[in-house]
Amino acid sequence: MSAAAGTPAEGGGDRPWQSYHTAYTNAKAGMEGVDKEKVQKVIYEMSKGSKYFENEQRKEALTKQKIEHLHAQCAILTDNDISHFQKVAEKKLLELEASRDLSKIWLHTDMDAFYAAVETLEDPSLKGKPLAVGSMSMIATASYEARKFGVRAAMPGFIGCKLCPGLVFVRPNFERYTHYSELTRKVFQRYDPNFIATSLDEAYLNITNVCIERGITGEEVATELRAAIHQETGLTCSAGVAPNRMIAKVCSDINKPNGQFILPNDREAVLTFVSTLPIRKIGGIGKVTEQMLCQVLGINTCQEMLQKAAFLCALFSECSADFFLSVGLGLGGTETPEQRQRKSISCERTFTATKDSSLLFEKLANLAENLTDDLQKEGLKGKTLTLKLKTADFEVRTRAVTTRGYINSKEDILIYATKLLKAEMPLSLRLMGLRMSQLHDEKDDSSTSTQKTLDIFFRSSNSNLNVNGANGQSITNISGQDNGPISVTTKDEYLVPDTGTGASTDQQDFFVHDESIFIPEQRNLVNYNNEAVLSNPVIGDGLGGAKIDDVTPSAKVMNAEKLDDVGQLISHEATASSSKPGQQLWIDGYICSICGFELPPGFEEERQEHSDFHLAESLQQEETADSKRPICSGRLAEKPCSTTAPTPKKKLKSSKEGKHIPIDAFFAKCNKSL
Ligand code: DCP
Ligand code: CA
Ligand code: CA
């Protein structure tokens, strides 16, 4: 096996930026004509020497290591091994083919330049301007006008300014986005009451019944649904229709913005579609996976997975190989996933940094009230209460208490939350959040007696919060006067990383694969319909519909368990073991340890971008602190960093009818950017 053509030169040479690939250089819709090399050069030069840059290099080195290891694994495969795995692969392909279901029609919809479009709708003077929603540290999204310059989501604003001197900035307003998101969901509801919302601006709808009942095609549903969304919101979206969700999502990107692409429920059409489809277009295949498959096995398109099926089975875990082979066959989820049990309910607020303790306790009381309302509305109680704090210096801390009984009253929540907050005082905060996890339906709750012991403990002023800070976290039993057993979990994001686990975890992640790099989409779609996205809009941290790639290699979640005073096992909330600045982990496998944003494990690419966002955030903080000068000064023409005030809502006109890109041109374009 040899490395695929186009492997970037290693780090050096006349043009070092050519080997510098970050999330920012990966083209999004609307970035087709962008001079990729110019963008790469600007990004390289502006981030060289920074923490972000170092981290990118570290990630690059890890990927290289992974690739080398795979090469070595390939080299030791004997002819016998290969023929064995060929048989394994053939059997697997037959099984997968037998599972092909062409009876369902799925529609994936994705709003166009969502935050930017909402802001333009609210302030029509922004129309036609290169617009970035976000700040100098982080761009949440860019208008299509700005994308022409290479400006895109997850990029620090100061780099955006350099690429596009006339870039106009608008601060994000998440309440607005949630409002518009809810309007779109009302429309989705009409077509599929069990629609799956995967972010504020995206959803999957099973439109099989609508098509049958009304005797209309998937194409007609897509046209009608997009018109209805425009009618209700004044915003445009794009849609894809296909026999399964995996392909439907790819299709919704083809004629973006304000377009749609329909793939018929026909096996040949699906196979033809995947025969030229670049693997990176598949949700779950991010930069690292792409590089590995391309450089080790020469796989660029989905169909090439089939040609290399034996090697995929030989080199990867069964679960990963299954996923790759399904991609090659163009298979994806067709059944509506079971409604997943909600894992937690949370709320958080960002505010201007303050150290006024009475103000902070007042905010805490409001949060407790909101959390109580949400819990009671759903008839839930919880056992683990987590207090999340973001200090004025952007340090994120979480402090959790696990009770033996279930609670949901404002009084109880506030008692525990107050105790947790008091232990941190004095400090200046810019964000507070409360989360209740280990949820239980009220009707099954029989914990009244243990609750009493907890209450007594927390009301006791002599309780001893014995917190051990090793690795930025600890799990400690706290005994109050009545020996009521509870535990407290603490975590600081900015403490010393867990050097004991770092290197080996990287290796494990790589060899195990399953949960860290590739996860089949159909196993992981979460029905967020009534879940986190609605109840926990991403307030303050700016990643409504974040896109992602591979998990930070050292990411590790530990499930701590301890025996309580009476020898009973208490399961603690999973906490992260590493806490270096910018090192963000997925608590419980789906909650960002830094901002609490929730993303199911299948969304690997989104996760990478989300991680990149946090890195960019810390980079910008450092740079700002270092230079104490406005990073964009002199570079920003026209209206830099303007913050727009809301103006009366006006309807957007649909601007792009009949401008659809033919499928071949689309993929030719994609291939060029590989
Ligand atoms: N978002 C974010 N940070 C990111 C990516 C996205 O905050 N790194 C937010 C802003 C986007 C919204 O999520 O408006 C939806 O993300 P998309 O990836 O769907 O991008 P857009 O809707 O902005 O543009 P497109 O037209 O490409 O879908
Ligand atoms: Ca979108
Ligand atoms: Ca989206």
XYZ file of C-alpha atoms and ligand atoms in Angstrom:
704
model
C 0.000 0.000 0.000
C 1.412 3.351 -0.829
C 0.494 6.827 0.254
C -2.085 8.475 -1.926
C -1.041 11.202 -4.289
C -1.241 14.700 -2.926
C 0.010 13.894 0.553
C 1.216 17.214 1.857
C 4.908 17.811 2.220
C 5.904 17.463 5.823
C 5.917 20.782 7.556
C 8.798 22.431 5.736
C 9.661 23.611 2.248
C 8.952 26.978 0.679
C 5.282 26.774 1.382
C 4.795 25.333 4.854
C 1.150 26.411 4.913
C 0.351 23.812 2.286
C 0.588 21.123 4.916
C -1.365 23.155 7.444
C -4.916 21.893 7.345
C -7.322 23.051 9.987
C -11.072 23.065 10.177
C -10.879 26.524 8.609
C -9.392 25.293 5.372
C -12.083 22.680 4.839
C -14.516 24.125 2.322
C -18.137 24.597 3.275
C -21.007 25.357 0.927
C -20.451 28.695 -0.777
C -16.647 28.420 -0.677
C -16.170 26.852 -4.088
C -14.306 29.675 -5.777
C -12.062 30.418 -2.822
C -8.312 30.516 -3.362
C -7.570 27.738 -0.916
C -3.850 28.270 -0.858
C -4.212 31.960 -0.082
C -6.553 31.171 2.796
C -4.200 28.497 4.086
C -1.289 30.919 3.972
C -3.142 33.615 5.904
C -4.281 31.136 8.530
C -0.828 29.656 8.791
C 0.846 33.002 9.207
C -1.654 34.368 11.667
C -1.624 31.355 13.914
C 2.033 30.324 13.634
C 3.647 29.957 17.044
C 0.357 30.108 18.889
C -1.058 27.456 21.183
C -3.642 26.696 18.554
C -0.939 26.128 15.987
C 1.040 23.903 18.357
C -2.032 21.858 18.987
C -2.722 21.507 15.290
C 0.824 20.276 14.849
C 0.421 17.836 17.697
C -2.765 16.517 16.120
C -1.047 16.285 12.763
C 1.801 14.305 14.336
C -0.672 11.943 15.956
C -2.435 11.381 12.677
C 0.912 10.649 11.081
C 1.631 8.126 13.788
C -1.694 6.468 13.234
C -1.055 6.307 9.521
C 2.386 4.822 10.047
C 0.952 2.225 12.342
C -1.674 1.288 9.786
C 0.996 1.013 7.124
C 2.935 -1.319 9.391
C -0.184 -3.401 10.033
C -0.753 -3.630 6.309
C 2.818 -4.682 5.673
C 2.588 -7.710 7.941
C -0.582 -9.060 6.342
C 0.191 -12.355 4.638
C -1.549 -13.621 1.512
C -3.437 -15.995 3.747
C -4.593 -13.145 5.944
C -5.764 -11.213 2.941
C -7.735 -14.085 1.475
C -9.250 -14.765 4.896
C -10.343 -11.148 5.245
C -11.585 -11.155 1.682
C -14.018 -13.900 2.670
C -14.978 -12.067 5.835
C -15.638 -8.951 3.787
C -17.698 -10.743 1.160
C -19.880 -12.326 3.805
C -20.339 -8.985 5.509
C -21.209 -7.271 2.239
C -23.864 -9.885 1.517
C -25.374 -9.390 4.963
C -25.361 -5.652 4.581
C -26.858 -5.825 1.125
C -29.625 -8.034 2.479
C -30.447 -5.339 5.012
C -30.950 -2.696 2.321
C -34.326 -1.061 2.811
C -35.591 1.054 -0.067
C -39.100 1.421 1.280
C -38.573 4.620 3.268
C -38.213 8.169 2.078
C -36.081 10.419 4.274
C -35.700 14.141 3.991
C -32.852 16.063 5.578
C -33.195 19.775 5.925
C -30.572 22.338 6.882
C -31.054 26.074 7.177
C -28.822 28.253 5.004
C -26.169 30.304 6.821
C -28.514 30.011 9.754
C -27.329 32.585 12.306
C -26.262 34.997 9.575
C -29.604 34.643 7.803
C -31.509 35.293 11.031
C -29.437 38.414 11.703
C -30.006 39.659 8.158
C -33.707 39.065 8.526
C -33.720 41.138 11.698
C -31.589 43.865 10.131
C -32.086 44.048 6.350
C -29.268 46.598 6.019
C -26.936 43.599 6.385
C -28.259 42.039 3.216
C -25.598 41.410 0.589
C -22.759 42.247 2.969
C -19.980 39.893 3.990
C -21.209 39.098 7.466
C -19.754 37.130 10.344
C -21.815 36.185 13.363
C -19.479 35.984 16.323
C -16.567 37.940 17.615
C -12.887 38.558 17.083
C -12.198 35.316 18.900
C -14.700 33.115 17.161
C -16.966 33.140 14.142
C -20.100 31.028 14.530
C -21.024 31.370 10.888
C -20.469 33.573 7.873
C -22.837 34.779 5.186
C -22.332 33.379 1.700
C -20.857 36.748 0.653
C -18.169 36.352 3.337
C -17.529 32.711 2.450
C -16.301 33.822 -0.959
C -13.280 35.223 0.888
C -12.677 32.001 2.789
C -14.341 33.192 5.993
C -16.158 30.361 7.729
C -17.531 28.971 10.960
C -15.110 28.080 13.750
C -12.525 30.531 12.467
C -11.238 33.223 14.814
C -12.688 36.598 13.821
C -9.291 38.235 13.500
C -8.376 35.762 10.763
C -11.743 36.470 9.118
C -10.868 40.178 9.084
C -7.576 39.495 7.393
C -9.222 37.366 4.715
C -12.086 39.779 4.179
C -11.241 43.377 5.144
C -14.857 44.558 4.847
C -16.204 41.844 7.124
C -19.095 43.040 9.268
C -19.523 41.429 12.691
C -22.743 40.807 14.537
C -22.879 39.374 18.028
C -24.752 36.099 18.298
C -28.208 36.160 19.790
C -29.159 32.636 20.726
C -32.651 33.392 21.839
C -33.345 34.559 18.321
C -31.934 31.394 16.796
C -33.930 29.239 19.165
C -37.049 31.175 18.261
C -36.557 30.624 14.536
C -35.579 27.031 15.149
C -38.857 26.467 16.937
C -40.749 27.959 14.018
C -39.053 25.502 11.664
C -39.879 22.617 13.987
C -43.541 23.491 13.853
C -43.325 23.014 10.101
C -41.408 19.729 10.430
C -44.115 18.491 12.754
C -46.659 18.729 9.952
C -44.691 16.309 7.834
C -43.285 13.967 10.468
C -44.350 14.233 14.100
C -41.333 12.108 15.060
C -38.815 14.235 13.172
C -35.247 14.052 14.437
C -33.715 17.447 15.112
C -29.936 17.148 15.288
C -29.200 20.808 15.873
C -31.027 24.110 15.920
C -30.982 24.290 12.142
C -31.119 20.676 11.007
C -33.570 17.810 11.047
C -34.363 14.459 9.525
C -37.946 13.724 8.532
C -39.389 10.394 7.535
C -41.730 11.521 4.777
C -42.773 8.040 3.620
C -46.293 8.370 4.993
C -46.840 11.879 3.689
C -45.834 10.719 0.218
C -48.140 7.709 0.343
C -51.110 9.446 1.940
C -51.035 12.457 -0.331
C -49.849 10.629 -3.436
C -46.950 13.021 -3.932
C -43.238 12.536 -4.532
C -40.357 13.232 -2.190
C -39.394 16.077 -4.476
C -42.818 17.673 -4.101
C -42.643 17.343 -0.322
C -39.209 18.973 -0.288
C -40.387 21.880 -2.437
C -43.485 22.369 -0.315
C -41.647 22.066 2.993
C -38.990 24.570 1.984
C -41.684 26.996 0.861
C -43.501 26.505 4.177
C -40.342 27.173 6.141
C -39.752 30.310 4.133
C -43.332 31.354 4.668
C -43.162 30.833 8.435
C -39.699 32.211 9.067
C -38.622 34.313 6.098
C -35.507 32.129 5.961
C -34.296 29.711 3.321
C -33.183 26.160 3.820
C -31.861 23.343 1.680
C -33.127 19.801 1.560
C -32.053 16.361 0.482
C -34.332 13.413 -0.139
C -33.031 9.835 -0.216
C -33.867 6.306 0.909
C -31.860 6.711 4.117
C -30.648 9.396 6.463
C -26.966 9.136 5.683
C -27.516 9.853 2.009
C -30.267 12.392 2.648
C -27.827 14.523 4.645
C -25.269 14.455 1.858
C -28.027 15.386 -0.618
C -29.132 18.432 1.373
C -25.680 19.955 0.873
C -25.582 19.508 -2.891
C -27.663 22.472 -3.985
C -27.069 24.681 -0.985
C -28.121 27.433 -0.429
C -31.864 27.431 -1.043
C -31.867 24.259 -3.083
C -32.726 20.597 -2.962
C -31.471 17.333 -4.373
C -33.496 14.162 -4.703
C -32.065 10.673 -4.958
C -34.667 8.111 -6.016
C -35.339 4.956 -4.018
C -33.456 2.823 -6.454
C -30.421 0.653 -5.709
C -28.591 1.543 -8.911
C -29.138 5.251 -8.367
C -27.720 4.957 -4.854
C -24.670 2.998 -5.995
C -23.998 5.461 -8.798
C -24.328 8.279 -6.310
C -21.722 6.843 -3.934
C -19.384 5.853 -6.751
C -18.079 9.419 -7.002
C -18.955 10.639 -3.522
C -15.847 11.781 -1.584
C -15.709 9.987 1.772
C -15.384 13.281 3.652
C -18.951 14.111 2.681
C -20.178 11.374 4.998
C -21.185 12.395 8.515
C -18.753 10.561 10.786
C -15.793 10.717 8.439
C -13.704 13.658 9.506
C -10.267 14.888 8.621
C -8.322 12.188 10.457
C -10.349 9.272 9.131
C -10.202 10.730 5.663
C -6.431 11.023 5.801
C -6.023 7.498 7.117
C -8.235 5.892 4.524
C -6.757 7.930 1.725
C -3.111 7.628 2.620
C -3.097 4.014 3.747
C -5.609 2.420 1.426
C -5.921 4.995 -1.341
C -9.640 5.363 -0.660
C -11.093 8.654 -1.861
C -14.654 7.826 -2.790
C -17.272 5.837 -0.924
C -17.317 3.125 -3.538
C -13.596 2.542 -3.097
C -14.468 1.217 0.343
C -15.860 -1.839 -1.435
C -12.698 -2.404 -3.431
C -10.651 -2.304 -0.228
C -13.174 -4.211 1.850
C -10.718 -6.960 2.843
C -8.191 -4.428 4.130
C -10.856 -2.524 6.009
C -11.870 -5.744 7.753
C -8.256 -6.601 8.475
C -7.221 -3.243 9.862
C -10.248 -1.979 11.692
C -12.600 -3.201 14.370
C -15.711 -5.000 13.224
C -17.897 -2.047 14.038
C -15.746 0.404 12.095
C -15.399 -1.964 9.138
C -19.182 -2.444 9.085
C -19.620 1.277 8.984
C -17.158 1.729 6.132
C -18.737 -1.054 4.115
C -22.219 0.378 4.621
C -20.916 3.690 3.383
C -19.570 1.920 0.294
C -22.989 0.418 -0.334
C -24.783 3.694 0.324
C -26.664 2.290 3.286
C -27.847 4.368 6.207
C -30.443 4.568 8.926
C -34.001 4.047 7.773
C -35.948 3.364 10.966
C -36.818 6.174 13.344
C -34.578 5.554 16.338
C -36.157 4.780 19.674
C -36.699 7.865 21.722
C -33.609 7.943 23.869
C -34.018 8.459 27.561
C -33.108 12.000 28.327
C -29.846 12.061 30.230
C -29.979 15.439 31.844
C -31.796 18.730 32.047
C -29.825 21.896 32.290
C -29.910 25.606 31.977
C -27.186 28.185 31.947
C -26.789 31.914 31.651
C -24.008 34.101 30.380
C -23.710 37.570 31.815
C -21.246 40.401 32.142
C -18.516 39.211 34.480
C -19.257 40.085 38.087
C -17.915 39.228 41.520
C -20.867 40.702 43.359
C -21.861 37.713 45.475
C -25.431 38.817 46.096
C -25.925 39.198 42.358
C -24.401 35.782 41.760
C -26.656 34.126 44.333
C -29.618 35.882 42.794
C -28.696 34.453 39.404
C -28.254 31.063 40.976
C -31.757 31.273 42.426
C -33.136 32.095 38.969
C -31.313 29.128 37.502
C -32.627 26.856 40.246
C -36.121 28.073 39.493
C -35.749 27.434 35.765
C -34.327 23.999 36.371
C -37.145 23.168 38.763
C -39.745 24.298 36.232
C -38.198 22.144 33.530
C -37.931 19.111 35.799
C -41.444 19.456 37.107
C -42.909 20.039 33.651
C -41.587 16.646 32.668
C -42.345 14.958 35.964
C -38.687 14.218 36.573
C -36.415 14.225 39.580
C -32.667 13.901 39.574
C -29.810 12.673 41.668
C -26.767 14.528 40.435
C -26.720 18.276 40.471
C -23.858 19.943 38.616
C -22.922 23.554 38.982
C -21.019 24.902 36.039
C -19.036 28.096 36.376
C -17.081 30.093 33.888
C -14.836 32.615 35.564
C -14.001 36.054 34.226
C -10.756 34.419 32.934
C -12.744 31.822 31.017
C -11.743 29.040 33.357
C -14.526 26.502 33.379
C -15.236 24.601 36.570
C -17.859 22.048 37.318
C -18.850 21.001 40.780
C -21.298 18.190 41.196
C -23.096 16.607 44.055
C -24.628 13.181 43.843
C -27.419 12.563 46.262
C -28.851 9.258 47.374
C -32.366 10.432 46.830
C -34.069 12.134 43.904
C -34.826 15.831 44.127
C -36.616 18.418 42.026
C -37.904 21.187 44.293
C -36.494 24.658 43.954
C -35.681 24.679 47.632
C -33.618 21.492 47.509
C -31.848 22.431 44.327
C -31.000 25.842 45.663
C -29.646 24.471 48.927
C -27.203 22.195 47.147
C -26.325 24.680 44.438
C -25.675 27.382 47.006
C -23.430 25.090 48.958
C -21.439 24.263 45.858
C -21.153 27.895 44.855
C -20.186 29.035 48.345
C -17.273 26.626 48.340
C -15.898 28.464 45.287
C -16.324 31.998 46.550
C -14.974 34.589 46.164
C -14.681 34.684 42.415
C -15.732 36.665 39.402
C -18.048 34.844 37.026
C -19.335 35.325 33.506
C -21.458 32.199 33.275
C -23.348 29.918 35.589
C -25.231 26.782 34.797
C -27.073 24.051 36.634
C -27.603 20.572 35.362
C -29.577 17.729 36.847
C -28.648 14.247 35.718
C -29.342 10.660 36.782
C -32.974 11.386 36.164
C -35.896 9.407 37.398
C -39.596 9.543 36.705
C -41.332 10.995 39.737
C -43.826 8.192 39.898
C -41.049 5.631 40.471
C -39.324 7.679 43.111
C -39.223 6.163 46.573
C -36.324 8.003 48.073
C -38.010 10.219 50.615
C -36.133 8.853 53.577
C -32.648 9.158 52.131
C -33.536 12.626 50.964
C -34.019 13.657 54.525
C -30.447 12.755 55.431
C -29.190 14.814 52.574
C -31.195 17.805 53.587
C -29.763 17.574 57.043
C -26.258 17.395 55.669
C -26.634 20.357 53.422
C -28.258 22.461 56.031
C -25.349 21.722 58.312
C -22.852 24.549 58.345
C -19.990 22.319 59.502
C -19.933 20.071 56.508
C -16.444 19.426 55.329
C -15.980 19.669 51.590
C -12.925 17.492 51.246
C -11.885 18.172 47.701
C -8.834 16.542 46.249
C -7.636 18.432 43.190
C -5.512 15.756 41.555
C -5.966 15.766 37.801
C -8.341 18.620 38.084
C -11.040 16.481 39.519
C -11.945 14.492 42.476
C -14.744 12.451 43.743
C -15.132 12.634 47.427
C -17.540 11.303 49.902
C -18.678 13.941 52.253
C -19.987 12.990 55.595
C -22.208 15.385 57.392
C -23.213 15.193 61.013
C -25.704 12.472 60.306
C -23.295 10.558 58.096
C -25.609 11.067 55.160
C -23.611 9.639 52.309
C -23.213 11.786 49.255
C -20.434 12.586 46.905
C -19.027 15.660 45.290
C -17.288 15.828 41.960
C -15.113 18.726 40.996
C -13.309 19.608 37.844
C -11.221 22.552 36.722
C -10.507 22.878 33.067
C -7.314 24.776 33.485
C -5.400 22.507 35.822
C -2.501 20.212 35.069
C -3.320 17.559 32.489
C -3.383 13.947 33.477
C 0.006 12.926 32.178
C -0.492 9.426 33.430
C -3.130 8.635 30.875
C -2.361 10.936 27.963
C -0.049 8.936 25.718
C -1.540 5.553 26.242
C -5.031 6.862 25.686
C -3.999 8.195 22.324
C -2.875 4.762 21.363
C -5.977 3.136 22.734
C -8.203 5.506 20.880
C -6.488 4.604 17.749
C -6.484 0.856 18.055
C -9.911 0.533 19.531
C -11.540 3.003 17.137
C -15.116 2.193 17.839
C -16.194 4.964 20.103
C -13.560 7.489 19.227
C -13.197 7.809 15.516
C -15.924 6.176 13.502
C -19.428 5.596 14.633
C -22.084 4.519 12.213
C -24.673 7.210 11.878
C -27.539 4.805 12.229
C -26.454 3.686 15.657
C -26.126 7.111 17.097
C -28.824 9.367 15.912
C -30.547 10.763 18.861
C -34.074 11.910 18.790
C -33.637 15.398 20.037
C -37.167 16.211 19.112
C -38.186 16.875 22.666
C -34.752 16.867 24.112
C -31.662 18.849 24.696
C -31.758 21.145 21.720
C -35.140 22.511 22.593
C -34.788 22.613 26.329
C -31.139 23.527 26.431
C -30.496 26.086 23.742
C -26.818 26.760 23.482
C -26.702 29.955 25.401
C -23.483 31.792 25.664
C -21.033 29.471 23.981
C -22.104 29.841 20.478
C -22.292 26.425 18.952
C -25.854 25.914 17.934
C -25.339 23.492 15.133
C -21.651 22.950 15.430
C -19.919 20.681 12.966
C -17.187 18.348 13.982
C -14.262 15.837 13.346
C -12.303 13.356 15.409
C -12.233 13.317 19.153
C -9.277 14.935 20.849
C -6.941 11.955 21.000
C -6.311 12.216 24.687
C -9.989 12.535 25.455
C -10.913 10.127 28.127
C -13.940 9.833 30.259
C -13.703 8.038 33.508
C -16.620 6.592 35.314
C -15.836 6.817 38.934
C -17.511 4.607 41.422
C -17.192 4.635 45.128
C -18.651 2.839 48.038
C -20.610 4.995 50.353
C -20.471 4.875 54.121
C -22.872 2.001 54.312
C -21.089 0.067 51.615
C -23.545 0.930 48.894
C -22.234 1.609 45.436
C -22.720 5.153 44.286
C -22.258 5.868 40.601
C -20.826 9.241 40.065
C -21.221 11.405 37.099
C -18.599 10.663 34.489
C -15.897 13.267 34.557
C -12.986 14.129 32.397
C -9.479 13.197 33.372
C -7.636 15.815 31.435
C -8.019 19.488 31.938
C -5.445 21.366 29.937
C -6.657 24.647 28.493
C -8.446 23.940 25.277
C -8.556 20.235 25.925
C -12.163 19.474 25.768
C -13.735 16.158 26.506
C -17.106 14.546 26.124
C -18.616 13.911 29.521
C -21.022 10.974 29.554
C -19.922 10.543 25.950
C -21.882 13.509 24.677
C -21.547 16.645 26.809
C -18.720 19.070 26.072
C -16.719 19.427 29.276
C -16.007 23.091 28.598
C -19.345 24.556 27.643
C -21.901 21.834 28.256
C -22.895 21.675 24.599
C -24.436 18.305 23.845
C -23.467 16.336 20.748
C -24.127 12.653 20.200
C -21.050 10.523 19.496
C -21.746 9.872 15.807
C -21.104 13.488 14.884
C -17.350 13.235 14.743
C -16.727 16.073 12.352
C -18.925 18.388 14.340
C -17.010 17.405 17.440
C -13.692 18.321 15.903
C -14.965 21.712 14.909
C -16.420 22.186 18.323
C -13.026 21.363 19.837
C -11.379 23.693 17.364
C -13.707 26.419 18.489
C -12.554 26.067 22.084
C -8.945 26.057 20.965
C -9.491 29.139 18.881
C -11.155 30.761 21.862
C -8.168 30.131 24.105
C -5.750 31.183 21.399
C -7.528 34.452 21.017
C -7.542 35.015 24.768
C -3.812 34.477 24.862
C -3.153 36.731 21.929
C -5.336 39.438 23.323
C -3.587 39.210 26.664
C -0.152 39.202 25.017
C -0.533 42.101 22.708
C -3.128 44.263 24.451
C -3.802 45.753 21.087
C -6.826 45.455 18.879
C -5.910 42.581 16.614
C -7.795 43.954 13.670
C -6.771 47.553 13.991
C -5.889 48.998 10.655
C -7.006 45.862 8.901
C -10.680 46.245 9.182
C -12.155 48.440 6.557
C -15.648 49.846 6.584
C -17.606 48.611 9.556
C -15.516 46.396 11.745
C -17.013 44.437 14.595
C -20.246 46.339 14.424
C -22.900 45.145 16.756
C -26.273 45.501 15.226
C -29.373 46.373 17.121
C -32.520 44.446 16.328
C -34.780 46.078 13.803
C -38.301 45.153 12.791
C -38.576 41.811 11.089
C -38.858 41.746 7.311
C -39.329 38.798 5.044
C -36.373 37.644 2.972
C -36.964 37.019 -0.674
C -36.020 33.588 -1.949
C -32.993 34.426 -4.010
C -31.729 31.344 -5.660
C -34.403 29.601 -7.647
C -33.102 27.736 -10.654
C -29.462 28.043 -9.655
C -28.937 24.406 -8.798
C -25.569 22.847 -9.436
C -25.663 19.642 -11.434
C -24.485 16.644 -9.480
C -21.357 15.983 -11.579
C -20.116 19.519 -11.227
C -20.712 19.277 -7.498
C -18.503 16.249 -7.092
C -15.852 17.495 -9.490
C -15.696 20.517 -7.237
C -15.500 18.382 -4.107
C -12.749 16.258 -5.525
C -10.722 19.307 -6.306
C -10.837 20.360 -2.698
C -9.664 16.990 -1.411
N -22.332 27.077 14.232
C -21.464 27.491 15.205
N -20.183 27.056 15.194
C -19.740 26.224 14.231
C -20.608 25.793 13.234
C -21.915 26.247 13.248
O -21.867 28.236 16.091
N -18.484 25.830 14.251
C -23.717 27.584 14.253
C -23.860 28.774 13.369
C -24.559 28.278 12.161
C -25.376 27.141 12.705
O -24.626 26.611 13.796
O -25.357 29.269 11.545
C -25.630 26.055 11.703
O -24.404 25.509 11.269
P -24.188 25.004 9.809
O -22.962 24.179 9.793
O -25.446 24.363 9.307
O -23.860 26.303 8.965
P -24.799 27.452 8.442
O -26.234 27.163 8.650
O -24.351 28.739 9.012
O -24.462 27.477 6.896
P -24.854 26.442 5.741
O -25.630 27.244 4.778
O -23.546 25.977 5.190
O -25.631 25.320 6.365
Ca -27.105 25.202 8.065
Ca -26.485 22.536 10.123
